[in-house]
PDB file of C-alpha atoms and ligand atoms in Angstrom:
ATOM      1  CA  MET A 170     127.747  94.232 133.463  1.00 92.00           C
ATOM      2  CA  TYR A 171     126.162  92.851 130.327  1.00 97.00           C
ATOM      3  CA  ALA A 172     122.829  93.464 128.642  1.00 98.00           C
ATOM      4  CA  VAL A 173     120.995  91.964 125.685  1.00 98.00           C
ATOM      5  CA  GLY A 174     119.402  93.676 122.695  1.00 98.00           C
ATOM      6  CA  VAL A 175     116.937  91.801 120.474  1.00 98.00           C
ATOM      7  CA  ASP A 176     115.567  92.711 117.039  1.00 97.00           C
ATOM      8  CA  LEU A 177     112.524  90.602 116.140  1.00 95.00           C
ATOM      9  CA  GLY A 178     111.710  91.178 112.476  1.00 90.00           C
ATOM     10  CA  ALA A 179     109.602  89.419 109.867  1.00 85.00           C
ATOM     11  CA  THR A 180     112.672  87.844 108.253  1.00 86.00           C
ATOM     12  CA  ASN A 181     115.289  87.558 110.996  1.00 92.00           C
ATOM     13  CA  VAL A 182     115.506  87.491 114.744  1.00 96.00           C
ATOM     14  CA  ARG A 183     118.826  88.842 115.988  1.00 97.00           C
ATOM     15  CA  ALA A 184     120.387  89.397 119.364  1.00 98.00           C
ATOM     16  CA  VAL A 185     123.500  91.080 120.710  1.00 98.00           C
ATOM     17  CA  VAL A 186     125.197  91.035 124.075  1.00 98.00           C
ATOM     18  CA  GLY A 187     126.871  94.288 125.031  1.00 97.00           C
ATOM     19  CA  ASN A 188     128.278  96.084 128.026  1.00 94.00           C
ATOM     20  CA  ASP A 189     127.069  99.322 129.579  1.00 88.00           C
ATOM     21  CA  THR A 190     129.065 101.466 127.150  1.00 90.00           C
ATOM     22  CA  GLY A 191     127.350  99.775 124.201  1.00 88.00           C
ATOM     23  CA  THR A 192     130.342  97.688 123.121  1.00 94.00           C
ATOM     24  CA  ILE A 193     129.033  94.496 121.551  1.00 96.00           C
ATOM     25  CA  VAL A 194     130.748  91.299 122.707  1.00 97.00           C
ATOM     26  CA  GLY A 195     128.479  88.619 121.248  1.00 98.00           C
ATOM     27  CA  ARG A 196     125.789  88.214 118.640  1.00 97.00           C
ATOM     28  CA  ALA A 197     123.546  85.679 116.941  1.00 98.00           C
ATOM     29  CA  ARG A 198     120.833  85.533 114.310  1.00 97.00           C
ATOM     30  CA  ALA A 199     118.287  83.087 112.951  1.00 97.00           C
ATOM     31  CA  ARG A 200     115.460  83.117 110.432  1.00 95.00           C
ATOM     32  CA  THR A 201     112.137  84.125 111.964  1.00 92.00           C
ATOM     33  CA  PRO A 202     109.846  81.058 111.920  1.00 89.00           C
ATOM     34  CA  GLN A 203     107.393  81.452 109.029  1.00 83.00           C
ATOM     35  CA  GLY A 204     103.740  80.448 109.298  1.00 75.00           C
ATOM     36  CA  PRO A 205     104.447  79.956 113.001  1.00 70.00           C
ATOM     37  CA  THR A 206     102.621  79.561 116.237  1.00 79.00           C
ATOM     38  CA  ALA A 207     103.168  82.220 118.898  1.00 84.00           C
ATOM     39  CA  ASP A 208     105.140  79.646 120.842  1.00 89.00           C
ATOM     40  CA  ALA A 209     107.544  79.055 117.928  1.00 91.00           C
ATOM     41  CA  ILE A 210     108.451  82.739 117.803  1.00 93.00           C
ATOM     42  CA  THR A 211     108.965  82.971 121.568  1.00 95.00           C
ATOM     43  CA  ARG A 212     111.251  79.933 121.393  1.00 96.00           C
ATOM     44  CA  ALA A 213     113.177  81.380 118.444  1.00 96.00           C
ATOM     45  CA  VAL A 214     113.830  84.589 120.414  1.00 97.00           C
ATOM     46  CA  LEU A 215     115.036  82.661 123.477  1.00 98.00           C
ATOM     47  CA  ASP A 216     117.273  80.424 121.329  1.00 98.00           C
ATOM     48  CA  VAL A 217     118.924  83.397 119.627  1.00 98.00           C
ATOM     49  CA  VAL A 218     119.503  85.115 122.972  1.00 98.00           C
ATOM     50  CA  ARG A 219     121.071  81.915 124.385  1.00 98.00           C
ATOM     51  CA  GLU A 220     123.314  81.693 121.321  1.00 98.00           C
ATOM     52  CA  ALA A 221     124.397  85.347 121.604  1.00 98.00           C
ATOM     53  CA  CYS A 222     125.260  84.696 125.279  1.00 98.00           C
ATOM     54  CA  ARG A 223     127.325  81.651 124.247  1.00 98.00           C
ATOM     55  CA  ASP A 224     129.064  83.789 121.612  1.00 98.00           C
ATOM     56  CA  ALA A 225     129.909  86.302 124.353  1.00 98.00           C
ATOM     57  CA  SER A 226     130.877  83.555 126.836  1.00 97.00           C
ATOM     58  CA  VAL A 227     128.367  85.009 129.299  1.00 97.00           C
ATOM     59  CA  GLU A 228     125.839  83.001 131.336  1.00 97.00           C
ATOM     60  CA  PRO A 229     122.254  84.135 130.545  1.00 97.00           C
ATOM     61  CA  SER A 230     121.491  84.364 134.287  1.00 96.00           C
ATOM     62  CA  THR A 231     124.201  87.014 134.714  1.00 96.00           C
ATOM     63  CA  ILE A 232     122.674  89.369 132.126  1.00 97.00           C
ATOM     64  CA  ALA A 233     121.461  92.552 133.873  1.00 97.00           C
ATOM     65  CA  GLY A 234     118.737  93.601 131.429  1.00 97.00           C
ATOM     66  CA  ALA A 235     117.255  93.148 128.000  1.00 98.00           C
ATOM     67  CA  GLY A 236     115.634  95.340 125.362  1.00 98.00           C
ATOM     68  CA  ILE A 237     113.463  94.065 122.533  1.00 98.00           C
ATOM     69  CA  GLY A 238     112.609  95.931 119.360  1.00 97.00           C
ATOM     70  CA  SER A 239     109.797  94.021 117.693  1.00 96.00           C
ATOM     71  CA  MET A 240     107.742  94.093 114.543  1.00 91.00           C
ATOM     72  CA  GLY A 241     103.973  94.035 114.879  1.00 89.00           C
ATOM     73  CA  ALA A 242     101.577  95.620 117.337  1.00 91.00           C
ATOM     74  CA  ILE A 243     103.121  95.512 120.770  1.00 94.00           C
ATOM     75  CA  ASP A 244     101.440  95.566 124.167  1.00 95.00           C
ATOM     76  CA  ARG A 245     103.978  97.017 126.551  1.00 95.00           C
ATOM     77  CA  ASP A 246     101.941  96.213 129.670  1.00 94.00           C
ATOM     78  CA  ALA A 247     101.410  92.576 128.707  1.00 96.00           C
ATOM     79  CA  GLY A 248     104.924  92.257 127.269  1.00 97.00           C
ATOM     80  CA  THR A 249     103.551  90.684 124.110  1.00 96.00           C
ATOM     81  CA  VAL A 250     103.470  91.396 120.413  1.00 94.00           C
ATOM     82  CA  GLY A 251     100.406  90.919 118.215  1.00 89.00           C
ATOM     83  CA  LEU A 252     100.293  89.541 114.728  1.00 68.00           C
ATOM     84  CA  SER A 253     102.034  91.281 111.926  1.00 52.00           C
ATOM     85  CA  SER A 254     100.708  91.798 108.430  1.00 47.00           C
ATOM     86  CA  ASN A 255     104.310  91.261 107.258  1.00 49.00           C
ATOM     87  CA  LEU A 256     104.686  87.805 108.726  1.00 55.00           C
ATOM     88  CA  GLY A 257     103.170  85.809 105.887  1.00 51.00           C
ATOM     89  CA  THR A 258     100.803  83.898 108.119  1.00 50.00           C
ATOM     90  CA  ASP A 259      97.066  83.655 108.679  1.00 51.00           C
ATOM     91  CA  GLU A 260      96.618  86.733 110.812  1.00 49.00           C
ATOM     92  CA  GLU A 261      93.518  85.483 112.603  1.00 55.00           C
ATOM     93  CA  SER A 262      95.248  82.411 113.952  1.00 52.00           C
ATOM     94  CA  LEU A 263      98.236  83.910 115.752  1.00 71.00           C
ATOM     95  CA  ASP A 264      97.865  84.574 119.477  1.00 81.00           C
ATOM     96  CA  PRO A 265      99.769  87.436 121.132  1.00 90.00           C
ATOM     97  CA  ILE A 266     103.381  86.353 121.362  1.00 93.00           C
ATOM     98  CA  PRO A 267     104.818  86.466 124.897  1.00 95.00           C
ATOM     99  CA  LEU A 268     108.264  88.066 124.845  1.00 97.00           C
ATOM    100  CA  VAL A 269     109.009  89.978 128.051  1.00 98.00           C
ATOM    101  CA  GLY A 270     107.966  87.233 130.508  1.00 98.00           C
ATOM    102  CA  PRO A 271     109.915  84.363 128.920  1.00 98.00           C
ATOM    103  CA  LEU A 272     113.013  86.520 128.399  1.00 98.00           C
ATOM    104  CA  ALA A 273     112.862  87.772 132.004  1.00 98.00           C
ATOM    105  CA  GLY A 274     112.696  84.119 133.067  1.00 98.00           C
ATOM    106  CA  LEU A 275     115.688  83.070 130.972  1.00 98.00           C
ATOM    107  CA  LEU A 276     117.837  86.005 132.088  1.00 98.00           C
ATOM    108  CA  GLU A 277     116.564  86.049 135.682  1.00 97.00           C
ATOM    109  CA  THR A 278     115.950  89.796 135.609  1.00 97.00           C
ATOM    110  CA  ASP A 279     112.902  92.078 135.671  1.00 96.00           C
ATOM    111  CA  ALA A 280     114.742  94.672 133.601  1.00 97.00           C
ATOM    112  CA  VAL A 281     113.243  93.727 130.238  1.00 98.00           C
ATOM    113  CA  VAL A 282     111.876  96.463 127.981  1.00 97.00           C
ATOM    114  CA  LEU A 283     109.723  96.034 124.864  1.00 98.00           C
ATOM    115  CA  HIS A 284     109.470  98.676 122.144  1.00 97.00           C
ATOM    116  CA  ASN A 285     108.247  98.562 118.608  1.00 95.00           C
ATOM    117  CA  ASP A 286     111.182  98.132 116.245  1.00 95.00           C
ATOM    118  CA  THR A 287     111.068 101.583 114.708  1.00 96.00           C
ATOM    119  CA  LEU A 288     111.123 103.257 118.119  1.00 98.00           C
ATOM    120  CA  ALA A 289     114.084 101.076 119.116  1.00 98.00           C
ATOM    121  CA  GLY A 290     115.699 102.169 115.840  1.00 97.00           C
ATOM    122  CA  ALA A 291     115.048 105.821 116.682  1.00 98.00           C
ATOM    123  CA  ILE A 292     116.628 105.360 120.124  1.00 98.00           C
ATOM    124  CA  GLY A 293     119.651 103.685 118.504  1.00 97.00           C
ATOM    125  CA  GLU A 294     120.080 106.395 115.865  1.00 97.00           C
ATOM    126  CA  HIS A 295     119.579 109.154 118.421  1.00 97.00           C
ATOM    127  CA  GLN A 296     122.149 107.825 120.842  1.00 95.00           C
ATOM    128  CA  HIS A 297     124.699 106.712 118.270  1.00 94.00           C
ATOM    129  CA  SER A 298     124.551 109.327 115.530  1.00 96.00           C
ATOM    130  CA  HIS A 299     122.605 112.388 116.707  1.00 97.00           C
ATOM    131  CA  PRO A 300     122.969 112.703 120.492  1.00 96.00           C
ATOM    132  CA  ASP A 301     122.875 116.523 120.360  1.00 97.00           C
ATOM    133  CA  VAL A 302     119.468 116.672 118.701  1.00 97.00           C
ATOM    134  CA  ASP A 303     116.258 116.838 120.800  1.00 97.00           C
ATOM    135  CA  SER A 304     113.776 115.885 118.117  1.00 98.00           C
ATOM    136  CA  LEU A 305     114.438 113.123 115.628  1.00 98.00           C
ATOM    137  CA  VAL A 306     112.412 110.828 113.412  1.00 98.00           C
ATOM    138  CA  TYR A 307     113.755 107.441 112.335  1.00 98.00           C
ATOM    139  CA  LEU A 308     111.845 106.377 109.234  1.00 98.00           C
ATOM    140  CA  THR A 309     112.171 102.909 107.746  1.00 96.00           C
ATOM    141  CA  ILE A 310     111.216 102.183 104.166  1.00 96.00           C
ATOM    142  CA  SER A 311     111.578  98.424 103.919  1.00 92.00           C
ATOM    143  CA  SER A 312     108.994  95.640 103.561  1.00 89.00           C
ATOM    144  CA  GLY A 313     106.713  98.104 105.388  1.00 92.00           C
ATOM    145  CA  ILE A 314     106.977 101.793 106.315  1.00 96.00           C
ATOM    146  CA  GLY A 315     107.097 103.020 109.903  1.00 96.00           C
ATOM    147  CA  ALA A 316     108.659 105.651 112.126  1.00 98.00           C
ATOM    148  CA  GLY A 317     110.043 106.026 115.600  1.00 98.00           C
ATOM    149  CA  VAL A 318     109.959 109.495 117.099  1.00 98.00           C
ATOM    150  CA  ILE A 319     112.193 111.122 119.680  1.00 98.00           C
ATOM    151  CA  SER A 320     110.357 114.265 120.778  1.00 97.00           C
ATOM    152  CA  ASP A 321     111.957 116.793 123.150  1.00 96.00           C
ATOM    153  CA  GLY A 322     114.586 114.187 124.017  1.00 96.00           C
ATOM    154  CA  SER A 323     112.112 111.406 124.934  1.00 96.00           C
ATOM    155  CA  PRO A 324     110.823 108.427 122.974  1.00 97.00           C
ATOM    156  CA  LEU A 325     107.212 108.940 121.888  1.00 97.00           C
ATOM    157  CA  LEU A 326     105.375 105.788 123.017  1.00 97.00           C
ATOM    158  CA  GLY A 327     101.660 106.241 122.377  1.00 96.00           C
ATOM    159  CA  THR A 328      99.030 103.845 123.759  1.00 96.00           C
ATOM    160  CA  ASP A 329     100.548 100.383 124.328  1.00 95.00           C
ATOM    161  CA  GLY A 330     103.772 101.703 122.737  1.00 95.00           C
ATOM    162  CA  ASN A 331     102.502 101.773 119.179  1.00 95.00           C
ATOM    163  CA  ALA A 332     102.971 105.401 118.088  1.00 97.00           C
ATOM    164  CA  GLY A 333     104.654 105.877 114.741  1.00 96.00           C
ATOM    165  CA  GLU A 334     102.572 103.781 112.350  1.00 96.00           C
ATOM    166  CA  VAL A 335     103.067 106.449 109.705  1.00 98.00           C
ATOM    167  CA  GLY A 336     103.008 103.925 106.856  1.00 97.00           C
ATOM    168  CA  HIS A 337      99.239 103.833 107.322  1.00 97.00           C
ATOM    169  CA  MET A 338      98.766 107.527 106.624  1.00 97.00           C
ATOM    170  CA  THR A 339      96.471 107.970 103.627  1.00 97.00           C
ATOM    171  CA  ILE A 340      98.259 109.438 100.617  1.00 97.00           C
ATOM    172  CA  ASP A 341      95.663 108.437  98.028  1.00 97.00           C
ATOM    173  CA  ALA A 342      92.081 109.246  98.983  1.00 96.00           C
ATOM    174  CA  ALA A 343      90.916 107.264  95.945  1.00 96.00           C
ATOM    175  CA  GLY A 344      92.361 104.189  97.667  1.00 96.00           C
ATOM    176  CA  ARG A 345      93.516 102.538  94.461  1.00 96.00           C
ATOM    177  CA  LEU A 346      95.928 100.144  96.166  1.00 97.00           C
ATOM    178  CA  PRO A 347      94.890  97.971  99.133  1.00 97.00           C
ATOM    179  CA  CYS A 348      97.094  97.992 102.227  1.00 96.00           C
ATOM    180  CA  GLY A 349      98.109  94.912 104.220  1.00 90.00           C
ATOM    181  CA  CYS A 350      96.228  96.389 107.200  1.00 89.00           C
ATOM    182  CA  GLY A 351      92.889  95.988 105.402  1.00 92.00           C
ATOM    183  CA  ALA A 352      92.381  99.656 104.471  1.00 96.00           C
ATOM    184  CA  ALA A 353      93.426 101.253 101.180  1.00 97.00           C
ATOM    185  CA  GLY A 354      95.359 104.242  99.883  1.00 98.00           C
ATOM    186  CA  HIS A 355      98.002 104.081 102.606  1.00 98.00           C
ATOM    187  CA  TRP A 356     101.607 105.238 102.050  1.00 98.00           C
ATOM    188  CA  GLU A 357     102.939 101.730 102.689  1.00 97.00           C
ATOM    189  CA  ALA A 358     100.574 100.245 100.076  1.00 98.00           C
ATOM    190  CA  TYR A 359     102.413 102.220  97.364  1.00 98.00           C
ATOM    191  CA  CYS A 360     105.975 102.778  98.528  1.00 98.00           C
ATOM    192  CA  SER A 361     107.150  99.898 100.741  1.00 97.00           C
ATOM    193  CA  GLY A 362     109.413  97.264  99.230  1.00 95.00           C
ATOM    194  CA  ASN A 363     106.641  94.668  99.226  1.00 94.00           C
ATOM    195  CA  ASN A 364     104.268  96.968  97.373  1.00 97.00           C
ATOM    196  CA  VAL A 365     106.391  98.750  94.758  1.00 97.00           C
ATOM    197  CA  PRO A 366     105.501  96.007  92.216  1.00 97.00           C
ATOM    198  CA  ALA A 367     101.799  96.748  92.828  1.00 97.00           C
ATOM    199  CA  LEU A 368     102.476 100.412  92.062  1.00 97.00           C
ATOM    200  CA  ALA A 369     104.203  99.360  88.817  1.00 97.00           C
ATOM    201  CA  ARG A 370     101.141  97.321  87.827  1.00 96.00           C
ATOM    202  CA  LEU A 371      98.833 100.216  88.725  1.00 96.00           C
ATOM    203  CA  LEU A 372     100.792 102.644  86.548  1.00 96.00           C
ATOM    204  CA  ALA A 373     101.044 100.109  83.710  1.00 95.00           C
ATOM    205  CA  ALA A 374      97.239  99.815  83.713  1.00 93.00           C
ATOM    206  CA  ASP A 375      96.875 103.584  83.281  1.00 85.00           C
ATOM    207  CA  GLU A 376      95.199 103.875  79.871  1.00 76.00           C
ATOM    208  CA  VAL A 377      95.635 107.647  79.641  1.00 78.00           C
ATOM    209  CA  SER A 378      99.394 107.424  79.634  1.00 79.00           C
ATOM    210  CA  GLU A 379     100.592 104.030  78.459  1.00 84.00           C
ATOM    211  CA  THR A 380     104.228 103.253  79.169  1.00 88.00           C
ATOM    212  CA  GLU A 381     106.428 100.656  77.515  1.00 90.00           C
ATOM    213  CA  THR A 382     108.131  98.127  79.719  1.00 94.00           C
ATOM    214  CA  ALA A 383     110.137  94.930  79.658  1.00 93.00           C
ATOM    215  CA  LEU A 384     109.398  94.302  83.354  1.00 95.00           C
ATOM    216  CA  PRO A 385     107.685  90.939  84.032  1.00 95.00           C
ATOM    217  CA  LEU A 386     104.530  92.564  85.432  1.00 94.00           C
ATOM    218  CA  GLU A 387     102.535  89.343  85.442  1.00 93.00           C
ATOM    219  CA  SER A 388     105.108  87.534  87.573  1.00 95.00           C
ATOM    220  CA  ASP A 389     104.699  87.239  91.336  1.00 93.00           C
ATOM    221  CA  ASP A 390     108.497  87.282  91.471  1.00 94.00           C
ATOM    222  CA  LEU A 391     108.782  90.919  90.321  1.00 96.00           C
ATOM    223  CA  THR A 392     110.606  92.799  93.090  1.00 96.00           C
ATOM    224  CA  ALA A 393     111.181  96.400  94.070  1.00 97.00           C
ATOM    225  CA  ALA A 394     114.921  95.772  93.617  1.00 97.00           C
ATOM    226  CA  GLU A 395     114.361  94.789  89.977  1.00 97.00           C
ATOM    227  CA  ILE A 396     112.360  97.944  89.329  1.00 97.00           C
ATOM    228  CA  PHE A 397     115.006 100.202  90.893  1.00 97.00           C
ATOM    229  CA  GLU A 398     117.691  98.370  88.926  1.00 97.00           C
ATOM    230  CA  HIS A 399     116.020  99.303  85.629  1.00 97.00           C
ATOM    231  CA  ALA A 400     115.114 102.862  86.624  1.00 96.00           C
ATOM    232  CA  ASP A 401     117.386 104.393  83.994  1.00 95.00           C
ATOM    233  CA  SER A 402     116.617 101.986  81.148  1.00 95.00           C
ATOM    234  CA  ASP A 403     112.978 100.887  81.327  1.00 96.00           C
ATOM    235  CA  PRO A 404     110.332 103.611  80.756  1.00 96.00           C
ATOM    236  CA  LEU A 405     107.839 102.115  83.225  1.00 96.00           C
ATOM    237  CA  ALA A 406     110.531 101.578  85.871  1.00 97.00           C
ATOM    238  CA  THR A 407     111.502 105.240  85.446  1.00 97.00           C
ATOM    239  CA  ARG A 408     107.884 106.260  85.878  1.00 96.00           C
ATOM    240  CA  VAL A 409     107.496 104.108  88.988  1.00 97.00           C
ATOM    241  CA  VAL A 410     110.587 105.593  90.627  1.00 97.00           C
ATOM    242  CA  ASP A 411     109.411 109.130  89.780  1.00 97.00           C
ATOM    243  CA  ARG A 412     105.960 108.408  91.255  1.00 97.00           C
ATOM    244  CA  LEU A 413     107.550 106.870  94.356  1.00 98.00           C
ATOM    245  CA  ALA A 414     109.498 110.092  94.841  1.00 97.00           C
ATOM    246  CA  GLU A 415     106.303 112.176  94.639  1.00 97.00           C
ATOM    247  CA  LEU A 416     104.469 109.915  97.091  1.00 98.00           C
ATOM    248  CA  ASN A 417     107.405 109.737  99.505  1.00 98.00           C
ATOM    249  CA  VAL A 418     107.504 113.542  99.525  1.00 98.00           C
ATOM    250  CA  LEU A 419     103.804 113.557 100.522  1.00 98.00           C
ATOM    251  CA  GLY A 420     104.315 110.919 103.216  1.00 98.00           C
ATOM    252  CA  MET A 421     107.434 112.407 104.666  1.00 98.00           C
ATOM    253  CA  GLY A 422     105.964 115.913 104.474  1.00 98.00           C
ATOM    254  CA  ASN A 423     103.103 114.718 106.706  1.00 98.00           C
ATOM    255  CA  VAL A 424     105.548 113.195 109.190  1.00 98.00           C
ATOM    256  CA  ILE A 425     107.773 116.265 109.337  1.00 98.00           C
ATOM    257  CA  ASN A 426     104.854 118.680 109.723  1.00 98.00           C
ATOM    258  CA  ALA A 427     103.496 116.516 112.584  1.00 97.00           C
ATOM    259  CA  TYR A 428     106.693 116.158 114.630  1.00 97.00           C
ATOM    260  CA  ALA A 429     108.982 119.033 113.540  1.00 98.00           C
ATOM    261  CA  PRO A 430     112.157 116.961 113.853  1.00 98.00           C
ATOM    262  CA  ALA A 431     115.617 118.471 113.415  1.00 98.00           C
ATOM    263  CA  VAL A 432     116.807 115.240 111.794  1.00 98.00           C
ATOM    264  CA  VAL A 433     115.036 112.543 109.801  1.00 98.00           C
ATOM    265  CA  SER A 434     117.214 109.449 109.698  1.00 98.00           C
ATOM    266  CA  VAL A 435     116.038 107.063 106.999  1.00 98.00           C
ATOM    267  CA  GLY A 436     116.698 103.336 107.151  1.00 96.00           C
ATOM    268  CA  GLY A 437     115.214 100.189 105.629  1.00 94.00           C
ATOM    269  CA  ALA A 438     116.455  98.295 102.596  1.00 93.00           C
ATOM    270  CA  VAL A 439     114.502 100.310 100.004  1.00 95.00           C
ATOM    271  CA  ALA A 440     116.135 103.562 101.129  1.00 96.00           C
ATOM    272  CA  LEU A 441     119.563 102.211 102.072  1.00 95.00           C
ATOM    273  CA  ASN A 442     119.991 100.329  98.765  1.00 95.00           C
ATOM    274  CA  ASN A 443     118.811 103.227  96.592  1.00 96.00           C
ATOM    275  CA  PRO A 444     119.793 106.469  98.347  1.00 95.00           C
ATOM    276  CA  SER A 445     120.117 108.532  95.167  1.00 95.00           C
ATOM    277  CA  LEU A 446     116.754 107.369  93.783  1.00 97.00           C
ATOM    278  CA  VAL A 447     114.841 107.502  97.079  1.00 97.00           C
ATOM    279  CA  LEU A 448     116.411 110.172  99.303  1.00 97.00           C
ATOM    280  CA  GLU A 449     117.718 112.721  96.796  1.00 97.00           C
ATOM    281  CA  PRO A 450     114.288 113.564  95.312  1.00 97.00           C
ATOM    282  CA  ILE A 451     112.827 113.859  98.829  1.00 97.00           C
ATOM    283  CA  ARG A 452     115.529 116.334  99.833  1.00 97.00           C
ATOM    284  CA  GLU A 453     114.967 118.286  96.625  1.00 97.00           C
ATOM    285  CA  HIS A 454     111.171 118.605  96.854  1.00 98.00           C
ATOM    286  CA  ILE A 455     110.245 118.304 100.544  1.00 98.00           C
ATOM    287  CA  GLY A 456     110.341 122.068 101.098  1.00 97.00           C
ATOM    288  CA  SER A 457     107.148 122.512  99.079  1.00 95.00           C
ATOM    289  CA  GLN A 458     105.223 120.445 101.691  1.00 97.00           C
ATOM    290  CA  LEU A 459     106.531 121.964 104.891  1.00 98.00           C
ATOM    291  CA  VAL A 460     105.272 124.668 107.204  1.00 98.00           C
ATOM    292  CA  VAL A 461     107.903 123.765 109.801  1.00 98.00           C
ATOM    293  CA  GLN A 462     111.662 124.075 109.545  1.00 98.00           C
ATOM    294  CA  THR A 463     113.183 121.735 106.954  1.00 98.00           C
ATOM    295  CA  PRO A 464     115.089 119.022 108.840  1.00 98.00           C
ATOM    296  CA  GLU A 465     118.319 117.371 107.856  1.00 98.00           C
ATOM    297  CA  ILE A 466     117.366 114.183 105.947  1.00 98.00           C
ATOM    298  CA  VAL A 467     120.095 111.553 106.196  1.00 97.00           C
ATOM    299  CA  CYS A 468     120.677 107.866 105.544  1.00 96.00           C
ATOM    300  CA  SER A 469     120.841 105.872 108.771  1.00 95.00           C
ATOM    301  CA  ASP A 470     124.484 105.382 109.787  1.00 90.00           C
ATOM    302  CA  LEU A 471     123.619 102.197 111.622  1.00 94.00           C
ATOM    303  CA  GLY A 472     121.654 100.519 108.845  1.00 88.00           C
ATOM    304  CA  GLU A 473     120.200  97.267 110.089  1.00 86.00           C
ATOM    305  CA  GLU A 474     122.034  97.660 113.411  1.00 94.00           C
ATOM    306  CA  ALA A 475     119.828 100.584 114.493  1.00 96.00           C
ATOM    307  CA  VAL A 476     117.129  98.469 116.166  1.00 96.00           C
ATOM    308  CA  LEU A 477     119.674  96.239 117.974  1.00 97.00           C
ATOM    309  CA  ARG A 478     121.632  99.276 119.182  1.00 96.00           C
ATOM    310  CA  GLY A 479     118.483 100.950 120.467  1.00 97.00           C
ATOM    311  CA  ALA A 480     117.288  97.763 122.149  1.00 98.00           C
ATOM    312  CA  LEU A 481     120.661  97.356 123.855  1.00 97.00           C
ATOM    313  CA  ARG A 482     120.552 100.977 124.991  1.00 96.00           C
ATOM    314  CA  CYS A 483     117.107 100.440 126.541  1.00 96.00           C
ATOM    315  CA  ALA A 484     118.340  97.276 128.254  1.00 97.00           C
ATOM    316  CA  VAL A 485     121.236  99.107 129.887  1.00 96.00           C
ATOM    317  CA  ALA A 486     118.980 101.980 130.982  1.00 95.00           C
ATOM    318  CA  SER A 487     116.368  99.591 132.392  1.00 95.00           C
ATOM    319  CA  ALA A 488     118.954  97.549 134.286  1.00 94.00           C
ATOM    320  CA  SER A 489     120.216 100.766 135.803  1.00 91.00           C
ATOM    321  CA  GLU A 490     116.716 101.983 136.807  1.00 88.00           C
ATOM    322  CA  THR A 491     115.678  98.691 138.373  1.00 82.00           C
ATOM    323  CA  GLY A 492     118.862  98.473 140.418  1.00 75.00           C
ATOM    324  CA  GLU A 493     120.276  95.480 138.544  1.00 71.00           C
ATOM    325  CA  VAL A 494     123.433  97.570 138.173  1.00 64.00           C
ATOM    326  CA  GLY A 495     124.640 100.857 139.632  1.00 50.00           C
ATOM    327  CA  GLU A 496     124.056 104.223 137.989  1.00 45.00           C
ATOM    328  CA  ILE A 497     125.462 104.414 134.481  1.00 46.00           C
ATOM    329  CA  GLU A 498     126.964 107.406 132.767  1.00 46.00           C
ATOM    330  CA  ASP A 499     124.644 108.858 130.153  1.00 45.00           C
TER     331      ASP A 499
HETATM  332 ZN1   ZN B 503      97.568 100.356 106.053  1.00 94.61          ZN
END
């Protein structure tokens, strides 16, 4: 039997077709429509799933189940996802995006599961890399910051399936940087890839401790990647990376104290592209924040495959539960 996993992100929508042992036999990807209508995103998801089925030489109607890991605020009961602050669109204008219903129609199955992307990532990491661990946090530091939590062996859903929005924990009560969610002082507002340049500008404006820099602070094109690249040569870039480390220790300390995981698996481009600058300082200093056992803090093995793998896993499990296929081996 075959199942489909979908990863709907702000930049790309990707799909895989796999069998019940998780072996992937087809895949496809496309750019996520920018400045879209809800309908455009639904269509993009269906198109990518059709293409992945073609790649696998499998008819969509023979697919037994599907799992979706999506950005944004999901509504598991309605099978929709709400607007995302990362989507680069006028947030007020985007209706909830139907995902589960249209995909169930295309695949002719009721076994369609929707999770937020970080929870799908946690399920993927748990199954693939840490199956012997009962409590795991998958933390992404990418354009935003979020977590998926496996607690006592089960995915932590929360109301509507939206637990894990840890990027919106307050780490600066003074609220010096505004967050995309409308509040201020949140972890994501300082340490996500989109916001590292804002942190550089904040530190550069610090009159008590002026720091030289050749970074193009006035340019909208300044990126987190550029700042990390100059961490060992530009005094301000060094200061930014040091401050990021301190703030990430605060953020991750909060997460670890809340969930007491045995493993924290860290993904997202900011962490995966700069493991020595992002993860090493966290490992070194996290102990000072913790009243629970210090977990193993590792780079995600799956990288950007984590969400797809988790979504596929959920699809296989759902197909099994709804009788689309027989019992599967765990
Ligand atoms: Zn926020």
